[in-house]
Short mmCIF file of C-alpha atoms and ligand atoms in Angstrom, two decimals:
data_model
loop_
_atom_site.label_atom_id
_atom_site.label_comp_id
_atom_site.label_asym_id
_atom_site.label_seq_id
_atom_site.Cartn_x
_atom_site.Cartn_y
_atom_site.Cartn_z
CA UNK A 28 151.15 15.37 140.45
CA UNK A 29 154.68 16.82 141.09
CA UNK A 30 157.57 14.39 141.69
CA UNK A 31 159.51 15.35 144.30
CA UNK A 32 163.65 14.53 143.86
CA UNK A 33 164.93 10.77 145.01
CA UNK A 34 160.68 9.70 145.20
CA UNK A 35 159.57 7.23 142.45
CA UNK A 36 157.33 4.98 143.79
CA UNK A 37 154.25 6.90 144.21
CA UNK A 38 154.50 8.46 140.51
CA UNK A 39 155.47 4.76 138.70
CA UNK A 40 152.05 3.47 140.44
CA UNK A 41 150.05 6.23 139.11
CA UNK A 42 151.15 6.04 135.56
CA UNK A 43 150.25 2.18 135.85
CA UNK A 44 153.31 0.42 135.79
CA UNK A 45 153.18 -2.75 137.53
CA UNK A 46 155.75 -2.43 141.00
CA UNK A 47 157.15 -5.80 142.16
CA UNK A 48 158.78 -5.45 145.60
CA UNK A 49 160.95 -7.64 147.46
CA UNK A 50 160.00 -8.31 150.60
CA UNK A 51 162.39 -8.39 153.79
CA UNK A 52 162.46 -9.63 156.99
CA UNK A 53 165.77 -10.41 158.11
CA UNK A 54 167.13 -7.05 160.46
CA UNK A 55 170.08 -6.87 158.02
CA UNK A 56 170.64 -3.43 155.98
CA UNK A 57 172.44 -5.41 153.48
CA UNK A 58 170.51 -8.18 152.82
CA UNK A 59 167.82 -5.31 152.08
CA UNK A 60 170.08 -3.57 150.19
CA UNK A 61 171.05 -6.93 147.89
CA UNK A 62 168.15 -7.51 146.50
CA UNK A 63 167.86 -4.10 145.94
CA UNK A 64 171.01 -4.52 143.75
CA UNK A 65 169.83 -7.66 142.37
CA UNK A 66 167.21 -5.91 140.49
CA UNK A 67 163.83 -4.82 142.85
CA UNK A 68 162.59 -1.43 142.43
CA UNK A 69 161.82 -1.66 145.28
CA UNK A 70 162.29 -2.98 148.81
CA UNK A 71 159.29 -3.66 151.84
CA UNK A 72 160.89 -3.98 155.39
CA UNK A 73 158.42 -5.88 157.54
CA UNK A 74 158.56 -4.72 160.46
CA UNK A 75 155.20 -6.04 161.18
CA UNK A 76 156.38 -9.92 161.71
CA UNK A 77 160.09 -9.41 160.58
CA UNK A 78 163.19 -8.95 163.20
CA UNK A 79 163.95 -5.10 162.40
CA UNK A 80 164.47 -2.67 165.35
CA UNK A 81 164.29 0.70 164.40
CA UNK A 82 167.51 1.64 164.24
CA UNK A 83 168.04 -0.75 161.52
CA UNK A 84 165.10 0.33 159.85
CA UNK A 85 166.71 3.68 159.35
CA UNK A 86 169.79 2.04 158.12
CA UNK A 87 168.17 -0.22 155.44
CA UNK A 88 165.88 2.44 153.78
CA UNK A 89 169.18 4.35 153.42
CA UNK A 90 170.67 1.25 151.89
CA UNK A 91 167.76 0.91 149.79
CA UNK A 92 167.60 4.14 148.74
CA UNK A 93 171.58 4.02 147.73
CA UNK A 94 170.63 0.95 145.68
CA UNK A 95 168.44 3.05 143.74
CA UNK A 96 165.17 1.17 144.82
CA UNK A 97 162.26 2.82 146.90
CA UNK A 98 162.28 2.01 150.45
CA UNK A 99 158.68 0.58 151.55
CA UNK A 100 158.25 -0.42 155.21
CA UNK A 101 155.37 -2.67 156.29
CA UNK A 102 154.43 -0.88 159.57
CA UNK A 103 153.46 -3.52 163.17
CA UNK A 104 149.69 -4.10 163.88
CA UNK A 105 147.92 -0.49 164.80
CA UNK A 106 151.03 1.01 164.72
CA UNK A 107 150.85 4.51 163.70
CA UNK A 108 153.29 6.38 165.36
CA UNK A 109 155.70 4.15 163.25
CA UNK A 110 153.98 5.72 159.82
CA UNK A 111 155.63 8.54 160.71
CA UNK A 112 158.44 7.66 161.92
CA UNK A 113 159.39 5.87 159.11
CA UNK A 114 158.74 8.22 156.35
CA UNK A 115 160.88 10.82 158.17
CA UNK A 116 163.92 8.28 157.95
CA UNK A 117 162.79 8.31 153.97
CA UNK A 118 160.74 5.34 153.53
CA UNK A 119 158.50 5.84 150.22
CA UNK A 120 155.31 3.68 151.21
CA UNK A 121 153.68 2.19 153.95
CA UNK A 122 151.68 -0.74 154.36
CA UNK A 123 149.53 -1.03 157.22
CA UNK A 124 148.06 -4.28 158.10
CA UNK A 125 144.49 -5.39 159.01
CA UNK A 126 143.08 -1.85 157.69
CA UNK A 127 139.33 -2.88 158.78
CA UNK A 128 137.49 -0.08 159.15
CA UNK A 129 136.77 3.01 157.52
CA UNK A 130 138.04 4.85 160.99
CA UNK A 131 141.08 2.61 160.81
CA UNK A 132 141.96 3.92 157.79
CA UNK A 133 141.05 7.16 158.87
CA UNK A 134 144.10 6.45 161.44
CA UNK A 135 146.26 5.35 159.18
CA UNK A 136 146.18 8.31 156.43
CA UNK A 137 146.06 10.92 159.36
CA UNK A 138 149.79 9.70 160.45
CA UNK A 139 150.95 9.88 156.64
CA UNK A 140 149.82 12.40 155.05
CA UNK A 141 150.08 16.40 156.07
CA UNK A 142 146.75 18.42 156.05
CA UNK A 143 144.46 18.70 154.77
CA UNK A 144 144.31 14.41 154.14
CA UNK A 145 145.88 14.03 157.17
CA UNK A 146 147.71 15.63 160.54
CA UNK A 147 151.39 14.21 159.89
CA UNK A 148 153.33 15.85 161.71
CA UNK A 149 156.44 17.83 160.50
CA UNK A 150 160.04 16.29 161.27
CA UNK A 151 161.27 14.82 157.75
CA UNK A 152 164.66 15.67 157.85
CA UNK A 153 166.59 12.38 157.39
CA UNK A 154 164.32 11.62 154.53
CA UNK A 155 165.34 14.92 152.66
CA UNK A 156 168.78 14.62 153.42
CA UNK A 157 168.90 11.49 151.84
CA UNK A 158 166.40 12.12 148.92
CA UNK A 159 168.70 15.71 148.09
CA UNK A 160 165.68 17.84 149.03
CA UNK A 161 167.93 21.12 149.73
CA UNK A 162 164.72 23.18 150.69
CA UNK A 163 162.51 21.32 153.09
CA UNK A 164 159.28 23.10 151.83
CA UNK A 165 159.39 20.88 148.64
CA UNK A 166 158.94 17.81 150.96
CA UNK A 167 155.98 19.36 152.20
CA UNK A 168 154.63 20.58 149.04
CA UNK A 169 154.93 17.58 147.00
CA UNK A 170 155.29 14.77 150.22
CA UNK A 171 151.79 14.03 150.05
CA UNK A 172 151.08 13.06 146.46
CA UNK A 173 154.71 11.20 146.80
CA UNK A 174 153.91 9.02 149.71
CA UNK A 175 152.16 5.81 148.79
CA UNK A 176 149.71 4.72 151.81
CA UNK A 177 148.77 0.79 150.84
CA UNK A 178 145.97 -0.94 153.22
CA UNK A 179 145.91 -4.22 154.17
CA UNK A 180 142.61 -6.66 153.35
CA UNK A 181 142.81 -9.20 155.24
CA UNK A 182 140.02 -9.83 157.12
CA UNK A 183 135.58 -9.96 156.55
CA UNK A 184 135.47 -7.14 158.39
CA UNK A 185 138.16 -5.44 156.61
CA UNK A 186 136.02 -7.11 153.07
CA UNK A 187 132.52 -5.60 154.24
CA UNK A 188 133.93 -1.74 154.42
CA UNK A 189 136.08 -2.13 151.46
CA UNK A 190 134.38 0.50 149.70
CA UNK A 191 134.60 3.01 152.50
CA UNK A 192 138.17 1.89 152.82
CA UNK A 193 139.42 2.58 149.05
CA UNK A 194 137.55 5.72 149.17
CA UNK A 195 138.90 7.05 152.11
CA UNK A 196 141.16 10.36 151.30
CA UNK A 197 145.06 9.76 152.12
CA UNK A 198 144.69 5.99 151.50
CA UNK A 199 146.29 5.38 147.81
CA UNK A 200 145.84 1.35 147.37
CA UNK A 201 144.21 -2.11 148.51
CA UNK A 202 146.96 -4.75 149.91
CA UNK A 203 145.49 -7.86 149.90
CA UNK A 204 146.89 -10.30 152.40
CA UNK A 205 145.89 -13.92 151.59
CA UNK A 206 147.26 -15.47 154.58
CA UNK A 207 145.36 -14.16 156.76
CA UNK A 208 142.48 -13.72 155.07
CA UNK A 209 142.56 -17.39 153.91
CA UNK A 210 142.36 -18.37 157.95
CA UNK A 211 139.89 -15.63 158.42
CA UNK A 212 137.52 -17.02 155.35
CA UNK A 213 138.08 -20.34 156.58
CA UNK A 214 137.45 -19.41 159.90
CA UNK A 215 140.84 -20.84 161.25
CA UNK A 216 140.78 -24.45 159.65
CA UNK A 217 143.49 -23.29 156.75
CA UNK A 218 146.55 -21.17 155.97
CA UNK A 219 146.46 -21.20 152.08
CA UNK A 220 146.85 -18.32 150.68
CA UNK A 221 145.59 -19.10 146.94
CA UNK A 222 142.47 -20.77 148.63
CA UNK A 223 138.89 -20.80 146.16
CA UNK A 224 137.68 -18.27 148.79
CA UNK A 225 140.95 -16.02 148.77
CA UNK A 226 140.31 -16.06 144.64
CA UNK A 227 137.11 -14.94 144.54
CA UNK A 228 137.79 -11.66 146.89
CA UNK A 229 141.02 -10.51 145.20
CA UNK A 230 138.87 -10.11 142.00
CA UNK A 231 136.64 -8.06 144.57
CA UNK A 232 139.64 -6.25 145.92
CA UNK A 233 140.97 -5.11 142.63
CA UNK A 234 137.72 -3.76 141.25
CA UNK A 235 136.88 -2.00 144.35
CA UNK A 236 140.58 -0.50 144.29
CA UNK A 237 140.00 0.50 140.52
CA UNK A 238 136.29 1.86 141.42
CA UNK A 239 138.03 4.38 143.81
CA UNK A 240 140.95 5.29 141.70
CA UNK A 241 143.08 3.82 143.81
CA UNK A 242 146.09 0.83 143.24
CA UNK A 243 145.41 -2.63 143.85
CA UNK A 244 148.35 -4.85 145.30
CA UNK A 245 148.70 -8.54 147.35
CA UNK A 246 151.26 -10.63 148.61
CA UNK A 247 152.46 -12.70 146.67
CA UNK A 248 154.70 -16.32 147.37
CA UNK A 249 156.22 -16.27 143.97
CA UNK A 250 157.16 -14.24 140.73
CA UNK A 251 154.77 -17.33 139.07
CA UNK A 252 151.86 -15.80 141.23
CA UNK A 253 152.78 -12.30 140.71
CA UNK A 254 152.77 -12.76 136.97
CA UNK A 255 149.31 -14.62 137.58
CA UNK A 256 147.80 -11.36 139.69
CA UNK A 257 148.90 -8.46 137.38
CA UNK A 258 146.93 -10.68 134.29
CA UNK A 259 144.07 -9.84 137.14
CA UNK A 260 144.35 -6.23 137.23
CA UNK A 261 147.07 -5.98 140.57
CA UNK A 262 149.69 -3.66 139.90
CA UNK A 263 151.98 -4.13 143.31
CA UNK A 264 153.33 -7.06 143.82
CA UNK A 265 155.12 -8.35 147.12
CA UNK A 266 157.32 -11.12 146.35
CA UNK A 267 159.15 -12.72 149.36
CA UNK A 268 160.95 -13.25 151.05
CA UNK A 269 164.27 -12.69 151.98
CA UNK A 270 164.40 -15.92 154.41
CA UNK A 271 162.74 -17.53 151.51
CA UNK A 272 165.25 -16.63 148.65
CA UNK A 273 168.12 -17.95 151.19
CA UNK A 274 166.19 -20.73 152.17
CA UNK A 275 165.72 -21.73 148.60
CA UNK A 276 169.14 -21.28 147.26
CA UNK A 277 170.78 -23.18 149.96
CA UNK A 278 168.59 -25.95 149.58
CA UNK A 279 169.21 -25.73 145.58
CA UNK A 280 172.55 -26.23 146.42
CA UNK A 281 172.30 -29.23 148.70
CA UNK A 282 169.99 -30.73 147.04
CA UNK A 283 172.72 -30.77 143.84
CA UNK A 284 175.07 -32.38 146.01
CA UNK A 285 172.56 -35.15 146.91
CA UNK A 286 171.60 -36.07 143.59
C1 3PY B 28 149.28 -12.08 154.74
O1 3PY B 28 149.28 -12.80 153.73
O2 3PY B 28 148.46 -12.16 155.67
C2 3PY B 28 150.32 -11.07 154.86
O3 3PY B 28 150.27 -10.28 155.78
C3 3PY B 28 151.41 -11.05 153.85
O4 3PY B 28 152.63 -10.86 154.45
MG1 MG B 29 148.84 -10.64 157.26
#
């Protein structure tokens, strides 16, 4: 695989290095941009249940990108069009959620990838500007192998065709997303996302990931439960979010003064 300039992401994953993300929700270009600077290598904008417009989208994965982290965006529900949308601003990765079928993920690598894995179509001139890509045809050369495509399991349906999912060409990884499959396993009666039921299909997750060659990932609360997955076998981990690192730090703070 060929790196292409100001892309990291995709070639750190492949060697095996364990990714930790931060994850953001808040429609602020600097707040993504801080915890760039605070350390992430990179940044997810969730623009699945988050506040970003796209305009600000565009802005943060530059402000991500000048922080030196990799710009991920977390795409809305069936929302393909955005895949490539985003990537042409420069994002490095998408995650798409509830990836269920085999033709959904189809869908998804199709808007990602150029042919032959996929009819992206051309337009990625923001991202090249801001990656230093002088001659375009690099981008389309190398912007395949570069661009990390995760899909989200989080769902039985999305569990039953997980095979067909990790093998499908264009898709590079498994996202597990334990909210939602924790209400989905439990058939609605819980949110909790490190439920007996959620634990037993992660394992699943990551070994069908690793059958397929493919990188495993999952949400996760904490940096205690990241640490806990990658002793599993993940190798992305989410770890949000932005409301919850402000949330937690003011209350720190107050809860100092109370004492
Ligand atoms: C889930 O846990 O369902 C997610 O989508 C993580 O954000
Ligand atoms: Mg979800």
């Amino acid at each position: 695989m060929s790196s292409l300039p100001g892309f990291s992401l995709a070639a750190r994953l492949r060697a095996g290095t364990v990714v930790h993300t931060g994850w953001c929700g808040l429609p602020a270009p600097l707040v993504a941009e801080t915890v760039a600077r605070e350390g992430f290598s990179a940044v997810t904008l969730d623009s699945q249940h988050g506040l970003w417009d796209l305009a600000g989208l565009a802005t943060a994965i530059a402000a991500v990108r000048q922080a030196g982290a990799s710009p991920i965006v977390r795409v809305p529900l069936g929302d393909f069009a955005m895949v490539s949308r985003v990537l042409d601003f420069g994002a490095e990765g998408i995650i798409a959620p509830m990836i269920n079928t085999a033709a959904d993920a189809r869908a998804f690598a199709a808007a990602a990838k150029f042919p032959p894995s996929g009819e992206r179509s051309w337009g990625p001139h923001r991202a090249c500007m801001l990656a230093g890509i002088a001659d375009q045809k690099n981008y389309l050369a190398h912007g395949n192998d570069n661009i990390v495509t995760l899909a989200m399991v989080e769902t039985r349906t999305a569990l039953a065709n997980i095979d067909a999912i990790a093998s499908t060409p264009g898709i590079d990884g498994l996202f597990l997303g334990p909210s939602d499959l924790s209400i989905a396993l439990s058939e609605g009666r819980t949110l909790d996302p490190e439920s007996r039921e959620v634990e037993v299909e992660l394992d699943r997750i990551v070994a069908a990931a690793q059958m397929a060659g493919k990188i495993p990932g999952a949400f996760c609360a904490s940096a205690d439960r990241a640490l806990a997955v990658v002793k599993r076998g993940m190798r992305f981990c989410a770890i949000g979010s932005d409301l919850g690192f402000l949330r937690a730090g003011a209350r720190a703070q107050l809860d100092r003064l109370r004492s």
